[in-house]
Amino acid sequence: DTGVSQDPRHKITKRGQNVTFRCDPISEHNRLYWYRQTLGQGPEFLTYFQNEAQLEKSRLLSDRFSAERPKGSFSTLEIQRTEQGDSAMYLCASSSLGGPSSYEQYFGPGTRLTVT
Amino acid sequence: QQQVKQSPQSLIVQKGGIPIINCAYENTAFDYFPWYQQFPGKGPALLIAIRPDVSEKKEGRFTISFNKSAKQFSLHIMDSQPGDSATYFCAAAMDSSYKLIFGSGTRLLVRP
């Protein structure tokens, strides 16, 4: 088990471009979460999936953001028409579905997005 | 009501000291309180977590103390080492929504 992986690790894009990030959760983890972290702050929840169903979305997730988890395995987060305010670290986490460990979220290394 | 307030913002201790980081919450529906450690350029790593039916939990050099009536919890790091220098985040979650609500973080520096 190699943990949660994210790709790419770094992305630099120009304002107005679209970007897509990928997250591969720990195998057999049914829940997958996306968070955003800006410099000097704690991560902020964006959205989460249980299997392929998107169960909750934050108000932070504007209509320019879309997330998918088509087969209940990996997930993608797309940002359309990027703005400078989108510059942040985008973190993915996963957890198992049942039992006492269902709360335990394990984070990937993150994708650092810089919008110029 | 969704906030988790963390203090101090930064902390410097000597090697072997016991840094203490505090968090407070308002929402009594929270029932899971983890602590994460984050090094620069890395994702947060789960250190230790506690549920409100327990007042203290120890794992290695890390201890969580939990005060349900005061709605506060804290992290103690015993025999701190320079390698513990990192940013520490408290968080909270509830079973109606597993999303984590994070505190603002504490930057810890352990001097040799």
mmCIF file with all atom_site columns, C-alpha atoms in Angstrom:
data_model
loop_
_atom_site.group_PDB
_atom_site.id
_atom_site.type_symbol
_atom_site.label_atom_id
_atom_site.label_alt_id
_atom_site.label_comp_id
_atom_site.label_asym_id
_atom_site.label_entity_id
_atom_site.label_seq_id
_atom_site.pdbx_PDB_ins_code
_atom_site.Cartn_x
_atom_site.Cartn_y
_atom_site.Cartn_z
_atom_site.occupancy
_atom_site.B_iso_or_equiv
_atom_site.pdbx_formal_charge
_atom_site.auth_seq_id
_atom_site.auth_comp_id
_atom_site.auth_asym_id
_atom_site.auth_atom_id
_atom_site.pdbx_PDB_model_num
ATOM 1   C CA . ASP A 1 1   ? 0.000   0.000  0.000   1.00 0.00 ? 1   ASP A CA 1
ATOM 2   C CA . THR A 1 2   ? 1.648   3.212  -1.150  1.00 0.00 ? 2   THR A CA 1
ATOM 3   C CA . GLY A 1 3   ? -0.718  5.695  0.466   1.00 0.00 ? 3   GLY A CA 1
ATOM 4   C CA . VAL A 1 4   ? -2.655  8.475  -1.223  1.00 0.00 ? 4   VAL A CA 1
ATOM 5   C CA . SER A 1 5   ? -1.015  9.775  -4.378  1.00 0.00 ? 5   SER A CA 1
ATOM 6   C CA . GLN A 1 6   ? -1.676  13.009 -6.234  1.00 0.00 ? 6   GLN A CA 1
ATOM 7   C CA . ASP A 1 7   ? -0.659  14.178 -9.661  1.00 0.00 ? 7   ASP A CA 1
ATOM 8   C CA . PRO A 1 8   ? 0.786   16.566 -10.620 1.00 0.00 ? 8   PRO A CA 1
ATOM 9   C CA . ARG A 1 9   ? 2.701   17.751 -7.557  1.00 0.00 ? 9   ARG A CA 1
ATOM 10  C CA . HIS A 1 10  ? 3.087   21.238 -8.951  1.00 0.00 ? 10  HIS A CA 1
ATOM 11  C CA . LYS A 1 11  ? 1.145   23.131 -11.584 1.00 0.00 ? 11  LYS A CA 1
ATOM 12  C CA . ILE A 1 12  ? 1.758   26.625 -12.887 1.00 0.00 ? 12  ILE A CA 1
ATOM 13  C CA . THR A 1 13  ? -0.918  28.030 -15.129 1.00 0.00 ? 13  THR A CA 1
ATOM 14  C CA . LYS A 1 14  ? -2.002  31.348 -16.552 1.00 0.00 ? 14  LYS A CA 1
ATOM 15  C CA . ARG A 1 15  ? -5.156  33.050 -15.404 1.00 0.00 ? 15  ARG A CA 1
ATOM 16  C CA . GLY A 1 16  ? -8.150  31.871 -17.407 1.00 0.00 ? 16  GLY A CA 1
ATOM 17  C CA . GLN A 1 17  ? -6.772  28.411 -18.193 1.00 0.00 ? 17  GLN A CA 1
ATOM 18  C CA . ASN A 1 18  ? -8.382  25.171 -17.037 1.00 0.00 ? 18  ASN A CA 1
ATOM 19  C CA . VAL A 1 19  ? -6.499  22.709 -14.833 1.00 0.00 ? 19  VAL A CA 1
ATOM 20  C CA . THR A 1 20  ? -7.235  19.170 -13.698 1.00 0.00 ? 20  THR A CA 1
ATOM 21  C CA . PHE A 1 21  ? -5.738  17.307 -10.752 1.00 0.00 ? 21  PHE A CA 1
ATOM 22  C CA . ARG A 1 22  ? -5.855  13.594 -10.033 1.00 0.00 ? 22  ARG A CA 1
ATOM 23  C CA . CYS A 1 23  ? -6.012  11.739 -6.720  1.00 0.00 ? 23  CYS A CA 1
ATOM 24  C CA . ASP A 1 24  ? -5.542  8.010  -6.181  1.00 0.00 ? 24  ASP A CA 1
ATOM 25  C CA . PRO A 1 25  ? -6.741  6.995  -2.709  1.00 0.00 ? 25  PRO A CA 1
ATOM 26  C CA . ILE A 1 26  ? -5.484  4.175  -0.544  1.00 0.00 ? 26  ILE A CA 1
ATOM 27  C CA . SER A 1 27  ? -6.815  1.003  -2.088  1.00 0.00 ? 27  SER A CA 1
ATOM 28  C CA . GLU A 1 28  ? -10.090 -0.209 -0.551  1.00 0.00 ? 28  GLU A CA 1
ATOM 29  C CA . HIS A 1 29  ? -10.832 3.236  0.932   1.00 0.00 ? 29  HIS A CA 1
ATOM 30  C CA . ASN A 1 30  ? -14.381 4.112  -0.009  1.00 0.00 ? 30  ASN A CA 1
ATOM 31  C CA . ARG A 1 31  ? -14.355 7.759  1.026   1.00 0.00 ? 31  ARG A CA 1
ATOM 32  C CA . LEU A 1 32  ? -12.326 10.403 -0.763  1.00 0.00 ? 32  LEU A CA 1
ATOM 33  C CA . TYR A 1 33  ? -12.029 14.057 0.234   1.00 0.00 ? 33  TYR A CA 1
ATOM 34  C CA . TRP A 1 34  ? -10.678 17.219 -1.366  1.00 0.00 ? 34  TRP A CA 1
ATOM 35  C CA . TYR A 1 35  ? -9.353  20.120 0.701   1.00 0.00 ? 35  TYR A CA 1
ATOM 36  C CA . ARG A 1 36  ? -7.670  23.399 -0.185  1.00 0.00 ? 36  ARG A CA 1
ATOM 37  C CA . GLN A 1 37  ? -4.873  24.911 1.894   1.00 0.00 ? 37  GLN A CA 1
ATOM 38  C CA . THR A 1 38  ? -3.513  28.413 1.508   1.00 0.00 ? 38  THR A CA 1
ATOM 39  C CA . LEU A 1 39  ? -0.210  29.537 2.984   1.00 0.00 ? 39  LEU A CA 1
ATOM 40  C CA . GLY A 1 40  ? -0.241  29.686 6.765   1.00 0.00 ? 40  GLY A CA 1
ATOM 41  C CA . GLN A 1 41  ? -3.770  28.289 7.092   1.00 0.00 ? 41  GLN A CA 1
ATOM 42  C CA . GLY A 1 42  ? -5.339  24.961 7.911   1.00 0.00 ? 42  GLY A CA 1
ATOM 43  C CA . PRO A 1 43  ? -6.889  22.874 5.146   1.00 0.00 ? 43  PRO A CA 1
ATOM 44  C CA . GLU A 1 44  ? -10.458 23.810 4.173   1.00 0.00 ? 44  GLU A CA 1
ATOM 45  C CA . PHE A 1 45  ? -12.945 21.175 3.096   1.00 0.00 ? 45  PHE A CA 1
ATOM 46  C CA . LEU A 1 46  ? -14.114 21.304 -0.518  1.00 0.00 ? 46  LEU A CA 1
ATOM 47  C CA . THR A 1 47  ? -16.022 18.080 -1.207  1.00 0.00 ? 47  THR A CA 1
ATOM 48  C CA . TYR A 1 48  ? -16.187 14.376 -0.491  1.00 0.00 ? 48  TYR A CA 1
ATOM 49  C CA . PHE A 1 49  ? -17.234 11.152 -2.180  1.00 0.00 ? 49  PHE A CA 1
ATOM 50  C CA . GLN A 1 50  ? -18.454 7.878  -0.829  1.00 0.00 ? 50  GLN A CA 1
ATOM 51  C CA . ASN A 1 51  ? -17.663 5.414  -3.595  1.00 0.00 ? 51  ASN A CA 1
ATOM 52  C CA . GLU A 1 52  ? -18.740 7.276  -6.748  1.00 0.00 ? 52  GLU A CA 1
ATOM 53  C CA . ALA A 1 53  ? -21.387 9.452  -5.073  1.00 0.00 ? 53  ALA A CA 1
ATOM 54  C CA . GLN A 1 54  ? -20.502 13.068 -4.255  1.00 0.00 ? 54  GLN A CA 1
ATOM 55  C CA . LEU A 1 55  ? -22.171 13.501 -0.866  1.00 0.00 ? 55  LEU A CA 1
ATOM 56  C CA . GLU A 1 56  ? -21.193 16.985 0.233   1.00 0.00 ? 56  GLU A CA 1
ATOM 57  C CA . LYS A 1 57  ? -19.851 20.155 -1.348  1.00 0.00 ? 57  LYS A CA 1
ATOM 58  C CA . SER A 1 58  ? -18.575 23.247 0.418   1.00 0.00 ? 58  SER A CA 1
ATOM 59  C CA . ARG A 1 59  ? -19.743 26.719 -0.505  1.00 0.00 ? 59  ARG A CA 1
ATOM 60  C CA . LEU A 1 60  ? -16.066 27.266 -1.343  1.00 0.00 ? 60  LEU A CA 1
ATOM 61  C CA . LEU A 1 61  ? -16.609 25.037 -4.371  1.00 0.00 ? 61  LEU A CA 1
ATOM 62  C CA . SER A 1 62  ? -17.805 27.617 -6.878  1.00 0.00 ? 62  SER A CA 1
ATOM 63  C CA . ASP A 1 63  ? -19.315 26.662 -10.222 1.00 0.00 ? 63  ASP A CA 1
ATOM 64  C CA . ARG A 1 64  ? -15.827 26.828 -11.730 1.00 0.00 ? 64  ARG A CA 1
ATOM 65  C CA . PHE A 1 65  ? -14.850 23.779 -9.700  1.00 0.00 ? 65  PHE A CA 1
ATOM 66  C CA . SER A 1 66  ? -15.992 20.269 -10.478 1.00 0.00 ? 66  SER A CA 1
ATOM 67  C CA . ALA A 1 67  ? -14.964 16.967 -8.969  1.00 0.00 ? 67  ALA A CA 1
ATOM 68  C CA . GLU A 1 68  ? -15.630 13.444 -10.150 1.00 0.00 ? 68  GLU A CA 1
ATOM 69  C CA . ARG A 1 69  ? -14.983 9.923  -9.002  1.00 0.00 ? 69  ARG A CA 1
ATOM 70  C CA . PRO A 1 70  ? -16.402 7.952  -11.906 1.00 0.00 ? 70  PRO A CA 1
ATOM 71  C CA . LYS A 1 71  ? -15.724 4.384  -10.805 1.00 0.00 ? 71  LYS A CA 1
ATOM 72  C CA . GLY A 1 72  ? -15.331 4.882  -7.109  1.00 0.00 ? 72  GLY A CA 1
ATOM 73  C CA . SER A 1 73  ? -11.543 4.679  -7.339  1.00 0.00 ? 73  SER A CA 1
ATOM 74  C CA . PHE A 1 74  ? -9.473  7.703  -8.411  1.00 0.00 ? 74  PHE A CA 1
ATOM 75  C CA . SER A 1 75  ? -10.907 11.212 -8.426  1.00 0.00 ? 75  SER A CA 1
ATOM 76  C CA . THR A 1 76  ? -10.301 14.325 -10.479 1.00 0.00 ? 76  THR A CA 1
ATOM 77  C CA . LEU A 1 77  ? -10.723 17.968 -9.495  1.00 0.00 ? 77  LEU A CA 1
ATOM 78  C CA . GLU A 1 78  ? -11.070 20.438 -12.351 1.00 0.00 ? 78  GLU A CA 1
ATOM 79  C CA . ILE A 1 79  ? -10.867 24.202 -12.057 1.00 0.00 ? 79  ILE A CA 1
ATOM 80  C CA . GLN A 1 80  ? -12.136 26.140 -15.048 1.00 0.00 ? 80  GLN A CA 1
ATOM 81  C CA . ARG A 1 81  ? -11.107 29.706 -15.902 1.00 0.00 ? 81  ARG A CA 1
ATOM 82  C CA . THR A 1 82  ? -8.538  29.831 -13.115 1.00 0.00 ? 82  THR A CA 1
ATOM 83  C CA . GLU A 1 83  ? -8.131  33.006 -11.075 1.00 0.00 ? 83  GLU A CA 1
ATOM 84  C CA . GLN A 1 84  ? -5.157  34.173 -9.019  1.00 0.00 ? 84  GLN A CA 1
ATOM 85  C CA . GLY A 1 85  ? -7.170  33.477 -5.879  1.00 0.00 ? 85  GLY A CA 1
ATOM 86  C CA . ASP A 1 86  ? -7.203  29.795 -6.797  1.00 0.00 ? 86  ASP A CA 1
ATOM 87  C CA . SER A 1 87  ? -3.475  29.582 -6.031  1.00 0.00 ? 87  SER A CA 1
ATOM 88  C CA . ALA A 1 88  ? -3.210  27.104 -3.166  1.00 0.00 ? 88  ALA A CA 1
ATOM 89  C CA . MET A 1 89  ? -2.263  23.560 -2.213  1.00 0.00 ? 89  MET A CA 1
ATOM 90  C CA . TYR A 1 90  ? -5.006  21.116 -3.168  1.00 0.00 ? 90  TYR A CA 1
ATOM 91  C CA . LEU A 1 91  ? -5.028  18.129 -0.862  1.00 0.00 ? 91  LEU A CA 1
ATOM 92  C CA . CYS A 1 92  ? -6.740  14.795 -1.271  1.00 0.00 ? 92  CYS A CA 1
ATOM 93  C CA . ALA A 1 93  ? -7.478  12.409 1.587   1.00 0.00 ? 93  ALA A CA 1
ATOM 94  C CA . SER A 1 94  ? -9.135  9.028  1.888   1.00 0.00 ? 94  SER A CA 1
ATOM 95  C CA . SER A 1 95  ? -10.703 6.939  4.618   1.00 0.00 ? 95  SER A CA 1
ATOM 96  C CA . SER A 1 96  ? -12.361 3.585  5.002   1.00 0.00 ? 96  SER A CA 1
ATOM 97  C CA . LEU A 1 97  ? -16.119 3.215  5.146   1.00 0.00 ? 97  LEU A CA 1
ATOM 98  C CA . GLY A 1 98  ? -16.929 1.417  8.345   1.00 0.00 ? 98  GLY A CA 1
ATOM 99  C CA . GLY A 1 99  ? -15.693 0.746  11.830  1.00 0.00 ? 99  GLY A CA 1
ATOM 100 C CA . PRO A 1 100 ? -13.762 2.966  14.255  1.00 0.00 ? 100 PRO A CA 1
ATOM 101 C CA . SER A 1 101 ? -11.212 3.881  11.591  1.00 0.00 ? 101 SER A CA 1
ATOM 102 C CA . SER A 1 102 ? -13.841 5.425  9.319   1.00 0.00 ? 102 SER A CA 1
ATOM 103 C CA . TYR A 1 103 ? -13.009 8.874  10.678  1.00 0.00 ? 103 TYR A CA 1
ATOM 104 C CA . GLU A 1 104 ? -9.260  8.510  10.040  1.00 0.00 ? 104 GLU A CA 1
ATOM 105 C CA . GLN A 1 105 ? -8.348  10.504 6.971   1.00 0.00 ? 105 GLN A CA 1
ATOM 106 C CA . TYR A 1 106 ? -4.980  9.980  5.311   1.00 0.00 ? 106 TYR A CA 1
ATOM 107 C CA . PHE A 1 107 ? -3.693  12.788 3.150   1.00 0.00 ? 107 PHE A CA 1
ATOM 108 C CA . GLY A 1 108 ? -1.701  12.772 -0.039  1.00 0.00 ? 108 GLY A CA 1
ATOM 109 C CA . PRO A 1 109 ? 1.257   15.091 -0.700  1.00 0.00 ? 109 PRO A CA 1
ATOM 110 C CA . GLY A 1 110 ? -0.925  17.679 -2.402  1.00 0.00 ? 110 GLY A CA 1
ATOM 111 C CA . THR A 1 111 ? -0.847  19.546 -5.696  1.00 0.00 ? 111 THR A CA 1
ATOM 112 C CA . ARG A 1 112 ? 0.491   23.069 -5.456  1.00 0.00 ? 112 ARG A CA 1
ATOM 113 C CA . LEU A 1 113 ? -1.262  25.330 -7.953  1.00 0.00 ? 113 LEU A CA 1
ATOM 114 C CA . THR A 1 114 ? 0.162   28.703 -8.920  1.00 0.00 ? 114 THR A CA 1
ATOM 115 C CA . VAL A 1 115 ? -1.951  30.937 -11.134 1.00 0.00 ? 115 VAL A CA 1
ATOM 116 C CA . THR A 1 116 ? 0.015   33.747 -12.790 1.00 0.00 ? 116 THR A CA 1
ATOM 117 C CA . GLN B 2 1   ? -20.301 27.198 15.325  1.00 0.00 ? 1   GLN B CA 1
ATOM 118 C CA . GLN B 2 2   ? -18.200 25.281 12.840  1.00 0.00 ? 2   GLN B CA 1
ATOM 119 C CA . GLN B 2 3   ? -14.938 26.869 13.932  1.00 0.00 ? 3   GLN B CA 1
ATOM 120 C CA . VAL B 2 4   ? -12.065 25.274 15.755  1.00 0.00 ? 4   VAL B CA 1
ATOM 121 C CA . LYS B 2 5   ? -9.823  27.839 17.432  1.00 0.00 ? 5   LYS B CA 1
ATOM 122 C CA . GLN B 2 6   ? -6.158  26.941 17.919  1.00 0.00 ? 6   GLN B CA 1
ATOM 123 C CA . SER B 2 7   ? -3.423  28.568 19.964  1.00 0.00 ? 7   SER B CA 1
ATOM 124 C CA . PRO B 2 8   ? -0.651  29.564 20.092  1.00 0.00 ? 8   PRO B CA 1
ATOM 125 C CA . GLN B 2 9   ? 0.149   30.499 16.521  1.00 0.00 ? 9   GLN B CA 1
ATOM 126 C CA . SER B 2 10  ? 3.818   29.649 17.080  1.00 0.00 ? 10  SER B CA 1
ATOM 127 C CA . LEU B 2 11  ? 5.865   28.012 19.792  1.00 0.00 ? 11  LEU B CA 1
ATOM 128 C CA . ILE B 2 12  ? 9.576   27.636 20.493  1.00 0.00 ? 12  ILE B CA 1
ATOM 129 C CA . VAL B 2 13  ? 10.900  25.097 23.016  1.00 0.00 ? 13  VAL B CA 1
ATOM 130 C CA . GLN B 2 14  ? 14.251  23.589 23.864  1.00 0.00 ? 14  GLN B CA 1
ATOM 131 C CA . LYS B 2 15  ? 14.963  19.944 23.125  1.00 0.00 ? 15  LYS B CA 1
ATOM 132 C CA . GLY B 2 16  ? 13.399  17.803 25.840  1.00 0.00 ? 16  GLY B CA 1
ATOM 133 C CA . GLY B 2 17  ? 10.716  20.381 26.624  1.00 0.00 ? 17  GLY B CA 1
ATOM 134 C CA . ILE B 2 18  ? 6.969   19.687 26.537  1.00 0.00 ? 18  ILE B CA 1
ATOM 135 C CA . PRO B 2 19  ? 5.175   21.949 24.058  1.00 0.00 ? 19  PRO B CA 1
ATOM 136 C CA . ILE B 2 20  ? 1.427   22.236 24.611  1.00 0.00 ? 20  ILE B CA 1
ATOM 137 C CA . ILE B 2 21  ? -0.972  23.266 21.852  1.00 0.00 ? 21  ILE B CA 1
ATOM 138 C CA . ASN B 2 22  ? -4.578  24.099 22.654  1.00 0.00 ? 22  ASN B CA 1
ATOM 139 C CA . CYS B 2 23  ? -7.811  23.980 20.686  1.00 0.00 ? 23  CYS B CA 1
ATOM 140 C CA . ALA B 2 24  ? -11.368 25.006 21.487  1.00 0.00 ? 24  ALA B CA 1
ATOM 141 C CA . TYR B 2 25  ? -14.637 24.281 19.705  1.00 0.00 ? 25  TYR B CA 1
ATOM 142 C CA . GLU B 2 26  ? -18.265 25.383 19.979  1.00 0.00 ? 26  GLU B CA 1
ATOM 143 C CA . ASN B 2 27  ? -20.279 22.725 18.181  1.00 0.00 ? 27  ASN B CA 1
ATOM 144 C CA . THR B 2 28  ? -21.168 19.966 20.651  1.00 0.00 ? 28  THR B CA 1
ATOM 145 C CA . ALA B 2 29  ? -22.049 17.675 17.740  1.00 0.00 ? 29  ALA B CA 1
ATOM 146 C CA . PHE B 2 30  ? -18.328 17.175 17.051  1.00 0.00 ? 30  PHE B CA 1
ATOM 147 C CA . ASP B 2 31  ? -17.339 13.682 18.165  1.00 0.00 ? 31  ASP B CA 1
ATOM 148 C CA . TYR B 2 32  ? -13.899 13.101 16.699  1.00 0.00 ? 32  TYR B CA 1
ATOM 149 C CA . PHE B 2 33  ? -10.814 15.228 17.380  1.00 0.00 ? 33  PHE B CA 1
ATOM 150 C CA . PRO B 2 34  ? -7.573  14.425 15.516  1.00 0.00 ? 34  PRO B CA 1
ATOM 151 C CA . TRP B 2 35  ? -4.200  16.112 15.460  1.00 0.00 ? 35  TRP B CA 1
ATOM 152 C CA . TYR B 2 36  ? -2.156  16.334 12.288  1.00 0.00 ? 36  TYR B CA 1
ATOM 153 C CA . GLN B 2 37  ? 1.540   17.105 11.759  1.00 0.00 ? 37  GLN B CA 1
ATOM 154 C CA . GLN B 2 38  ? 2.645   18.830 8.582   1.00 0.00 ? 38  GLN B CA 1
ATOM 155 C CA . PHE B 2 39  ? 6.154   19.426 7.281   1.00 0.00 ? 39  PHE B CA 1
ATOM 156 C CA . PRO B 2 40  ? 6.803   22.071 4.593   1.00 0.00 ? 40  PRO B CA 1
ATOM 157 C CA . GLY B 2 41  ? 5.730   20.894 1.151   1.00 0.00 ? 41  GLY B CA 1
ATOM 158 C CA . LYS B 2 42  ? 4.042   17.762 2.496   1.00 0.00 ? 42  LYS B CA 1
ATOM 159 C CA . GLY B 2 43  ? 0.485   16.745 3.221   1.00 0.00 ? 43  GLY B CA 1
ATOM 160 C CA . PRO B 2 44  ? -0.775  16.574 6.815   1.00 0.00 ? 44  PRO B CA 1
ATOM 161 C CA . ALA B 2 45  ? -0.026  13.297 8.608   1.00 0.00 ? 45  ALA B CA 1
ATOM 162 C CA . LEU B 2 46  ? -2.418  11.890 11.217  1.00 0.00 ? 46  LEU B CA 1
ATOM 163 C CA . LEU B 2 47  ? -0.692  11.802 14.616  1.00 0.00 ? 47  LEU B CA 1
ATOM 164 C CA . ILE B 2 48  ? -3.300  10.894 17.186  1.00 0.00 ? 48  ILE B CA 1
ATOM 165 C CA . ALA B 2 49  ? -7.047  11.268 17.677  1.00 0.00 ? 49  ALA B CA 1
ATOM 166 C CA . ILE B 2 50  ? -9.568  11.149 20.508  1.00 0.00 ? 50  ILE B CA 1
ATOM 167 C CA . ARG B 2 51  ? -13.311 10.668 20.946  1.00 0.00 ? 51  ARG B CA 1
ATOM 168 C CA . PRO B 2 52  ? -15.257 12.667 23.606  1.00 0.00 ? 52  PRO B CA 1
ATOM 169 C CA . ASP B 2 53  ? -15.887 9.663  25.851  1.00 0.00 ? 53  ASP B CA 1
ATOM 170 C CA . VAL B 2 54  ? -12.182 9.609  26.805  1.00 0.00 ? 54  VAL B CA 1
ATOM 171 C CA . SER B 2 55  ? -10.318 12.334 28.740  1.00 0.00 ? 55  SER B CA 1
ATOM 172 C CA . GLU B 2 56  ? -6.786  11.408 27.736  1.00 0.00 ? 56  GLU B CA 1
ATOM 173 C CA . LYS B 2 57  ? -5.037  9.332  25.097  1.00 0.00 ? 57  LYS B CA 1
ATOM 174 C CA . LYS B 2 58  ? -1.329  8.591  24.712  1.00 0.00 ? 58  LYS B CA 1
ATOM 175 C CA . GLU B 2 59  ? 0.542   7.307  21.691  1.00 0.00 ? 59  GLU B CA 1
ATOM 176 C CA . GLY B 2 60  ? 4.280   7.290  22.090  1.00 0.00 ? 60  GLY B CA 1
ATOM 177 C CA . ARG B 2 61  ? 5.440   10.795 23.000  1.00 0.00 ? 61  ARG B CA 1
ATOM 178 C CA . PHE B 2 62  ? 2.121   12.386 21.977  1.00 0.00 ? 62  PHE B CA 1
ATOM 179 C CA . THR B 2 63  ? -0.759  12.878 24.423  1.00 0.00 ? 63  THR B CA 1
ATOM 180 C CA . ILE B 2 64  ? -4.198  14.378 23.872  1.00 0.00 ? 64  ILE B CA 1
ATOM 181 C CA . SER B 2 65  ? -6.054  15.798 26.856  1.00 0.00 ? 65  SER B CA 1
ATOM 182 C CA . PHE B 2 66  ? -9.782  16.332 26.341  1.00 0.00 ? 66  PHE B CA 1
ATOM 183 C CA . ASN B 2 67  ? -12.122 18.473 28.479  1.00 0.00 ? 67  ASN B CA 1
ATOM 184 C CA . LYS B 2 68  ? -15.678 17.908 27.262  1.00 0.00 ? 68  LYS B CA 1
ATOM 185 C CA . SER B 2 69  ? -17.327 20.408 29.612  1.00 0.00 ? 69  SER B CA 1
ATOM 186 C CA . ALA B 2 70  ? -14.938 23.178 28.597  1.00 0.00 ? 70  ALA B CA 1
ATOM 187 C CA . LYS B 2 71  ? -15.058 22.104 24.926  1.00 0.00 ? 71  LYS B CA 1
ATOM 188 C CA . GLN B 2 72  ? -11.273 22.165 24.768  1.00 0.00 ? 72  GLN B CA 1
ATOM 189 C CA . PHE B 2 73  ? -8.555  19.705 23.861  1.00 0.00 ? 73  PHE B CA 1
ATOM 190 C CA . SER B 2 74  ? -4.797  19.917 23.770  1.00 0.00 ? 74  SER B CA 1
ATOM 191 C CA . LEU B 2 75  ? -1.735  18.155 22.399  1.00 0.00 ? 75  LEU B CA 1
ATOM 192 C CA . HIS B 2 76  ? 1.332   17.550 24.566  1.00 0.00 ? 76  HIS B CA 1
ATOM 193 C CA . ILE B 2 77  ? 4.610   16.388 23.044  1.00 0.00 ? 77  ILE B CA 1
ATOM 194 C CA . MET B 2 78  ? 6.837   14.709 25.614  1.00 0.00 ? 78  MET B CA 1
ATOM 195 C CA . ASP B 2 79  ? 10.638  14.886 25.330  1.00 0.00 ? 79  ASP B CA 1
ATOM 196 C CA . SER B 2 80  ? 10.397  17.030 22.202  1.00 0.00 ? 80  SER B CA 1
ATOM 197 C CA . GLN B 2 81  ? 13.095  16.641 19.559  1.00 0.00 ? 81  GLN B CA 1
ATOM 198 C CA . PRO B 2 82  ? 14.313  18.923 16.757  1.00 0.00 ? 82  PRO B CA 1
ATOM 199 C CA . GLY B 2 83  ? 12.664  16.500 14.312  1.00 0.00 ? 83  GLY B CA 1
ATOM 200 C CA . ASP B 2 84  ? 9.291   17.437 15.833  1.00 0.00 ? 84  ASP B CA 1
ATOM 201 C CA . SER B 2 85  ? 9.670   20.930 14.372  1.00 0.00 ? 85  SER B CA 1
ATOM 202 C CA . ALA B 2 86  ? 6.625   21.212 12.109  1.00 0.00 ? 86  ALA B CA 1
ATOM 203 C CA . THR B 2 87  ? 3.181   22.771 11.918  1.00 0.00 ? 87  THR B CA 1
ATOM 204 C CA . TYR B 2 88  ? 0.511   21.062 13.999  1.00 0.00 ? 88  TYR B CA 1
ATOM 205 C CA . PHE B 2 89  ? -3.198  21.251 13.251  1.00 0.00 ? 89  PHE B CA 1
ATOM 206 C CA . CYS B 2 90  ? -6.100  20.238 15.427  1.00 0.00 ? 90  CYS B CA 1
ATOM 207 C CA . ALA B 2 91  ? -9.365  19.312 13.753  1.00 0.00 ? 91  ALA B CA 1
ATOM 208 C CA . ALA B 2 92  ? -12.877 18.153 14.532  1.00 0.00 ? 92  ALA B CA 1
ATOM 209 C CA . ALA B 2 93  ? -15.549 16.117 12.759  1.00 0.00 ? 93  ALA B CA 1
ATOM 210 C CA . MET B 2 94  ? -19.026 14.733 13.387  1.00 0.00 ? 94  MET B CA 1
ATOM 211 C CA . ASP B 2 95  ? -20.652 11.532 12.181  1.00 0.00 ? 95  ASP B CA 1
ATOM 212 C CA . SER B 2 96  ? -23.330 13.360 10.174  1.00 0.00 ? 96  SER B CA 1
ATOM 213 C CA . SER B 2 97  ? -20.534 14.719 7.975   1.00 0.00 ? 97  SER B CA 1
ATOM 214 C CA . TYR B 2 98  ? -17.052 13.266 8.030   1.00 0.00 ? 98  TYR B CA 1
ATOM 215 C CA . LYS B 2 99  ? -15.413 16.456 6.787   1.00 0.00 ? 99  LYS B CA 1
ATOM 216 C CA . LEU B 2 100 ? -12.634 17.739 9.006   1.00 0.00 ? 100 LEU B CA 1
ATOM 217 C CA . ILE B 2 101 ? -12.796 21.294 10.340  1.00 0.00 ? 101 ILE B CA 1
ATOM 218 C CA . PHE B 2 102 ? -9.211  22.397 10.962  1.00 0.00 ? 102 PHE B CA 1
ATOM 219 C CA . GLY B 2 103 ? -7.703  24.914 13.330  1.00 0.00 ? 103 GLY B CA 1
ATOM 220 C CA . SER B 2 104 ? -5.358  27.567 11.979  1.00 0.00 ? 104 SER B CA 1
ATOM 221 C CA . GLY B 2 105 ? -2.193  25.691 12.933  1.00 0.00 ? 105 GLY B CA 1
ATOM 222 C CA . THR B 2 106 ? 0.741   26.062 15.335  1.00 0.00 ? 106 THR B CA 1
ATOM 223 C CA . ARG B 2 107 ? 4.301   26.333 14.062  1.00 0.00 ? 107 ARG B CA 1
ATOM 224 C CA . LEU B 2 108 ? 6.549   24.494 16.496  1.00 0.00 ? 108 LEU B CA 1
ATOM 225 C CA . LEU B 2 109 ? 10.304  24.949 16.602  1.00 0.00 ? 109 LEU B CA 1
ATOM 226 C CA . VAL B 2 110 ? 12.330  22.667 18.865  1.00 0.00 ? 110 VAL B CA 1
ATOM 227 C CA . ARG B 2 111 ? 15.814  24.047 19.400  1.00 0.00 ? 111 ARG B CA 1
ATOM 228 C CA . PRO B 2 112 ? 18.702  21.543 19.797  1.00 0.00 ? 112 PRO B CA 1
#
